[in-house]
Tab-separated table of C-alpha atoms in Angstrom:
chain	number	residue	atom	x	y	z
A	1	UNK	CA	53.456	-77.147	-63.425
A	2	UNK	CA	56.108	-75.910	-65.798
A	3	UNK	CA	54.385	-77.733	-68.649
A	4	UNK	CA	51.177	-75.821	-67.939
A	5	UNK	CA	53.054	-72.531	-67.979
A	6	UNK	CA	54.786	-73.376	-71.248
A	7	UNK	CA	51.467	-74.302	-72.825
A	8	UNK	CA	49.919	-71.023	-71.703
A	9	UNK	CA	52.888	-69.026	-72.948
A	10	UNK	CA	52.637	-70.687	-76.346
A	11	UNK	CA	48.890	-70.115	-76.339
A	12	UNK	CA	49.460	-66.458	-75.533
A	13	UNK	CA	51.990	-66.179	-78.340
A	14	UNK	CA	49.404	-67.492	-80.779
A	15	UNK	CA	46.580	-65.337	-79.428
A	16	UNK	CA	48.631	-62.149	-79.488
A	17	UNK	CA	49.714	-62.817	-83.057
A	18	UNK	CA	46.128	-63.546	-84.118
A	19	UNK	CA	45.012	-60.335	-82.406
A	20	UNK	CA	47.738	-58.403	-84.212
A	21	UNK	CA	46.712	-59.864	-87.557
A	22	UNK	CA	43.010	-59.222	-86.866
A	23	UNK	CA	43.753	-55.607	-85.982
A	24	UNK	CA	45.684	-55.247	-89.231
A	25	UNK	CA	42.762	-56.700	-91.196
A	26	UNK	CA	40.318	-54.261	-89.608
A	27	UNK	CA	42.639	-51.335	-90.284
A	28	UNK	CA	43.105	-52.073	-93.987
A	29	UNK	CA	39.610	-51.014	-95.172
A	30	UNK	CA	40.022	-47.763	-93.230
A	31	UNK	CA	42.771	-46.795	-95.647
A	32	UNK	CA	40.090	-46.347	-98.292
A	33	UNK	CA	38.013	-43.959	-96.173
A	34	UNK	CA	39.618	-40.708	-97.505
A	35	UNK	CA	39.196	-41.864	-101.100
A	36	UNK	CA	35.578	-42.874	-100.476
A	37	UNK	CA	34.887	-39.490	-98.880
A	38	UNK	CA	36.443	-37.647	-101.829
A	39	UNK	CA	34.392	-39.718	-104.244
A	40	UNK	CA	31.179	-39.094	-102.294
A	41	UNK	CA	31.807	-35.333	-102.247
A	42	UNK	CA	32.534	-35.272	-105.964
A	43	UNK	CA	29.457	-37.366	-106.764
A	44	UNK	CA	27.293	-35.035	-104.663
A	45	UNK	CA	28.736	-31.987	-106.397
A	46	UNK	CA	28.235	-33.593	-109.808
A	47	UNK	CA	24.627	-34.469	-108.986
A	48	UNK	CA	23.992	-30.841	-107.992
A	49	UNK	CA	25.574	-29.589	-111.210
A	50	UNK	CA	23.365	-31.883	-113.266
A	51	UNK	CA	20.262	-30.633	-111.462
A	52	UNK	CA	21.254	-27.018	-112.138
A	53	UNK	CA	22.053	-27.917	-115.735
A	54	UNK	CA	18.596	-29.434	-116.199
A	55	UNK	CA	17.010	-26.344	-114.665
A	56	UNK	CA	19.041	-24.109	-116.976
A	57	UNK	CA	17.991	-26.163	-120.004
A	58	UNK	CA	14.349	-25.898	-118.959
A	59	UNK	CA	14.755	-22.130	-118.508
A	60	UNK	CA	16.389	-21.853	-121.954
A	61	UNK	CA	13.475	-23.704	-123.586
A	62	UNK	CA	11.047	-21.461	-121.739
A	63	UNK	CA	12.813	-18.341	-123.017
A	64	UNK	CA	12.944	-19.764	-126.559
A	65	UNK	CA	9.199	-20.356	-126.459
A	66	UNK	CA	8.698	-16.852	-125.116
A	67	UNK	CA	10.850	-15.483	-127.957
A	68	UNK	CA	8.730	-17.350	-130.499
A	69	UNK	CA	5.614	-15.825	-128.984
A	70	UNK	CA	7.222	-12.387	-129.191
A	71	UNK	CA	8.000	-13.014	-132.872
A	72	UNK	CA	4.344	-13.858	-133.502
A	73	UNK	CA	3.248	-10.759	-131.623
A	74	UNK	CA	5.720	-8.683	-133.666
A	75	UNK	CA	4.250	-10.041	-136.873
A	76	UNK	CA	0.768	-9.125	-135.653
A	77	UNK	CA	1.981	-5.632	-134.684
A	78	UNK	CA	3.478	-5.142	-138.136
A	79	UNK	CA	0.185	-6.138	-139.761
A	80	UNK	CA	-1.607	-3.681	-137.517
A	81	UNK	CA	0.934	-0.978	-138.462
A	82	UNK	CA	0.455	-1.595	-142.158
A	83	UNK	CA	-3.296	-1.315	-141.679
A	84	UNK	CA	-2.924	2.015	-139.888
A	85	UNK	CA	-2.439	4.959	-142.199
A	86	UNK	CA	-2.695	7.944	-139.912
A	87	UNK	CA	-3.559	9.288	-136.521
A	88	UNK	CA	-3.423	7.655	-133.134
A	89	UNK	CA	-3.739	4.103	-134.455
A	90	UNK	CA	-0.579	4.492	-136.529
A	91	UNK	CA	1.386	5.936	-133.614
A	92	UNK	CA	0.180	3.201	-131.272
A	93	UNK	CA	1.012	0.495	-133.792
A	94	UNK	CA	4.460	2.001	-134.332
A	95	UNK	CA	5.152	2.023	-130.585
A	96	UNK	CA	3.996	-1.579	-130.291
A	97	UNK	CA	6.305	-2.691	-133.132
A	98	UNK	CA	9.268	-0.927	-131.515
A	99	UNK	CA	8.451	-2.419	-128.105
A	100	UNK	CA	8.186	-5.898	-129.600
A	101	UNK	CA	11.519	-5.503	-131.395
A	102	UNK	CA	13.188	-4.252	-128.201
A	103	UNK	CA	11.739	-7.142	-126.183
A	104	UNK	CA	12.888	-9.686	-128.765
A	105	UNK	CA	16.390	-8.164	-128.791
A	106	UNK	CA	16.564	-8.329	-124.987
A	107	UNK	CA	15.402	-11.934	-124.973
A	108	UNK	CA	17.979	-12.821	-127.631
A	109	UNK	CA	20.752	-11.279	-125.512
A	110	UNK	CA	19.430	-13.156	-122.491
A	111	UNK	CA	19.333	-16.408	-124.459
A	112	UNK	CA	22.938	-15.935	-125.579
A	113	UNK	CA	24.039	-15.574	-121.950
A	114	UNK	CA	21.965	-18.580	-120.909
A	115	UNK	CA	23.426	-20.736	-123.700
A	116	UNK	CA	26.968	-19.654	-122.812
A	117	UNK	CA	26.356	-20.564	-119.165
A	118	UNK	CA	24.882	-23.915	-120.207
A	119	UNK	CA	27.899	-24.652	-122.421
A	120	UNK	CA	30.275	-23.887	-119.522
A	121	UNK	CA	28.179	-26.039	-117.217
A	122	UNK	CA	28.257	-28.893	-119.723
A	123	UNK	CA	32.060	-28.705	-119.943
A	124	UNK	CA	32.329	-28.679	-116.143
A	125	UNK	CA	30.012	-31.672	-115.848
A	126	UNK	CA	32.038	-33.585	-118.450
A	127	UNK	CA	35.235	-32.817	-116.552
A	128	UNK	CA	33.786	-33.858	-113.202
A	129	UNK	CA	32.316	-37.037	-114.704
A	130	UNK	CA	35.832	-37.977	-115.809
A	131	UNK	CA	37.118	-37.216	-112.314
A	132	UNK	CA	34.419	-39.429	-110.802
A	133	UNK	CA	35.230	-42.278	-113.156
A	134	UNK	CA	38.928	-41.900	-112.381
A	135	UNK	CA	38.291	-42.007	-108.628
A	136	UNK	CA	35.994	-45.005	-108.995
A	137	UNK	CA	38.649	-46.854	-110.966
A	138	UNK	CA	41.299	-45.985	-108.378
A	139	UNK	CA	38.986	-47.085	-105.567
A	140	UNK	CA	38.337	-50.380	-107.342
A	141	UNK	CA	42.070	-50.984	-107.775
A	142	UNK	CA	42.827	-50.102	-104.160
A	143	UNK	CA	39.947	-52.258	-102.964
A	144	UNK	CA	41.289	-55.201	-104.945
A	145	UNK	CA	44.740	-54.701	-103.420
A	146	UNK	CA	43.353	-54.518	-99.901
A	147	UNK	CA	41.145	-57.555	-100.455
A	148	UNK	CA	44.257	-59.460	-101.475
A	149	UNK	CA	46.108	-58.296	-98.363
A	150	UNK	CA	43.189	-59.328	-96.167
A	151	UNK	CA	43.113	-62.779	-97.759
A	152	UNK	CA	46.846	-63.150	-97.069
A	153	UNK	CA	46.313	-62.172	-93.434
A	154	UNK	CA	43.426	-64.624	-93.129
A	155	UNK	CA	45.688	-67.400	-94.392
A	156	UNK	CA	48.311	-66.379	-91.832
A	157	UNK	CA	45.713	-66.391	-89.050
A	158	UNK	CA	44.657	-69.900	-90.031
A	159	UNK	CA	48.259	-71.113	-90.159
A	160	UNK	CA	49.087	-69.415	-86.859
A	161	UNK	CA	46.092	-70.994	-85.131
A	162	UNK	CA	46.995	-74.571	-86.045
A	163	UNK	CA	47.230	-76.615	-82.862
A	164	UNK	CA	45.703	-73.931	-80.649
A	165	UNK	CA	42.680	-75.984	-79.624
A	166	UNK	CA	44.895	-78.924	-78.786
A	167	UNK	CA	46.921	-76.698	-76.464
A	168	UNK	CA	43.797	-75.379	-74.748
A	169	UNK	CA	42.620	-78.896	-74.036
A	170	UNK	CA	45.896	-79.661	-72.276
A	171	UNK	CA	45.613	-76.677	-69.924
A	172	UNK	CA	43.791	-77.175	-66.644
A	173	UNK	CA	40.358	-75.558	-66.638
A	174	UNK	CA	41.043	-73.161	-63.755
A	175	UNK	CA	44.217	-71.834	-65.365
A	176	UNK	CA	42.491	-71.535	-68.715
A	177	UNK	CA	39.753	-69.415	-67.135
A	178	UNK	CA	42.342	-67.206	-65.432
A	179	UNK	CA	44.214	-66.863	-68.718
A	180	UNK	CA	41.139	-65.946	-70.782
A	181	UNK	CA	39.908	-63.414	-68.207
A	182	UNK	CA	43.296	-61.712	-68.030
A	183	UNK	CA	43.917	-61.596	-71.776
A	184	UNK	CA	40.462	-60.160	-72.455
A	185	UNK	CA	40.917	-57.381	-69.887
A	186	UNK	CA	44.644	-56.707	-70.004
A	187	UNK	CA	45.682	-57.396	-73.586
A	188	UNK	CA	48.059	-60.143	-72.554
A	189	UNK	CA	47.631	-62.679	-69.766
A	190	UNK	CA	51.052	-63.847	-68.564
A	191	UNK	CA	53.958	-61.818	-67.271
A	192	UNK	CA	57.281	-62.745	-65.670
A	193	UNK	CA	58.406	-61.608	-62.233
A	194	UNK	CA	61.910	-60.136	-62.161
A	195	UNK	CA	63.549	-59.336	-58.822
A	196	UNK	CA	60.184	-59.521	-57.107
A	197	UNK	CA	58.473	-57.122	-59.553
A	198	UNK	CA	55.589	-58.095	-61.887
A	199	UNK	CA	56.590	-57.071	-65.401
A	200	UNK	CA	52.944	-56.672	-66.347
A	201	UNK	CA	52.113	-53.810	-63.967
A	202	UNK	CA	55.633	-53.095	-62.643
A	203	UNK	CA	54.515	-53.443	-59.048
A	204	UNK	CA	56.314	-55.516	-56.396
A	205	UNK	CA	54.538	-58.752	-55.559
A	206	UNK	CA	54.069	-59.691	-51.882
A	207	UNK	CA	57.083	-61.634	-50.482
A	208	UNK	CA	54.917	-64.637	-49.580
A	209	UNK	CA	53.584	-64.798	-53.135
A	210	UNK	CA	57.114	-64.509	-54.479
A	211	UNK	CA	58.099	-67.476	-52.315
A	212	UNK	CA	55.111	-69.432	-53.631
A	213	UNK	CA	56.235	-68.719	-57.168
A	214	UNK	CA	59.695	-69.984	-56.286
A	215	UNK	CA	58.273	-73.417	-55.448
A	216	UNK	CA	56.619	-73.605	-58.908
A	217	UNK	CA	53.868	-75.825	-57.524
A	218	UNK	CA	50.957	-73.713	-58.804
A	219	UNK	CA	50.287	-70.866	-61.200
A	220	UNK	CA	49.405	-67.646	-59.404
A	221	UNK	CA	48.053	-64.282	-60.499
A	222	UNK	CA	49.339	-60.807	-59.707
A	223	UNK	CA	47.140	-59.177	-57.023
A	224	UNK	CA	47.220	-55.883	-58.904
A	225	UNK	CA	46.901	-56.632	-62.618
A	226	UNK	CA	45.475	-60.179	-62.297
A	227	UNK	CA	47.860	-61.553	-64.913
A	228	UNK	CA	49.305	-65.012	-64.443
A	229	UNK	CA	52.853	-64.576	-63.154
A	230	UNK	CA	55.950	-66.742	-62.877
A	231	UNK	CA	59.573	-66.457	-61.860
A	232	UNK	CA	61.457	-65.925	-65.095
A	233	UNK	CA	64.476	-67.958	-63.983
A	234	UNK	CA	62.412	-71.135	-64.035
A	235	UNK	CA	62.194	-70.932	-67.825
A	236	UNK	CA	65.940	-70.564	-68.248
A	237	UNK	CA	67.647	-73.798	-69.314
A	238	UNK	CA	69.639	-75.703	-66.736
A	239	UNK	CA	73.404	-76.044	-67.321
A	240	UNK	CA	72.858	-79.593	-68.567
A	241	UNK	CA	70.142	-78.435	-71.016
A	242	UNK	CA	72.310	-75.566	-72.209
A	243	UNK	CA	75.273	-77.879	-72.725
A	244	UNK	CA	73.116	-80.301	-74.691
A	245	UNK	CA	72.152	-77.503	-77.090
A	246	UNK	CA	75.745	-76.448	-77.725
A	247	UNK	CA	77.185	-77.597	-81.062
A	248	UNK	CA	79.697	-80.405	-80.916
A	249	UNK	CA	83.330	-79.379	-81.535
A	250	UNK	CA	84.774	-80.311	-84.907
A	251	UNK	CA	86.195	-83.791	-84.994
A	252	UNK	CA	84.742	-84.795	-81.654
A	253	UNK	CA	81.629	-85.032	-79.514
A	254	UNK	CA	80.231	-82.774	-76.762
A	255	UNK	CA	82.004	-83.002	-73.451
A	256	UNK	CA	79.959	-85.089	-71.004
């Protein structure tokens, strides 16, 4: 039964590492979220500025056309004034000429303000367009870096998973089902028992179950957390195994 436990522990080691790597891969694109949000805000603001700029340009053209019409009306008023020599017609023509001149002057002042506002708006748009291009370039560079990191993690996942299926096939079906249920619900599926306490949920296991674990005839699950549990001392090397792993003394061989 120890071989089954060792297989499951190795399987868990692989699965936890793959989960860790997968979590890291999912987290990497999230690092770009603030930059994407900043870019989206700036693009929205720039789009609004361009709309207002277009409206201002249309308003400027409208006022220029209106000024041209006023110039034509002023010319007509001047002709009328020249044709009037005396009386009410002359006074009326004079008033009309003065009113046309005043209106043209007001429209010219208004146009100057409009053009100044348009020039400022154009400079702001140019500046924000540069900011957008800069953010896009930064986002592209960061995306390339993250894509590279994700590819590296994918390679590590592939390398880490080598032999996993072979291990699964060596595990008895009932233990494999217990393992997969526990790891999907609890994050990890196997926990040692130390001094009668499950190290997964830190609750004492029933004495009878602890005795069953001591016989190491089956793999059991914790009644509380449902993880597969085992007595940790059964995975410690025996004195003979420990001695075999000790390096031989210089000039001699290990003591039998």
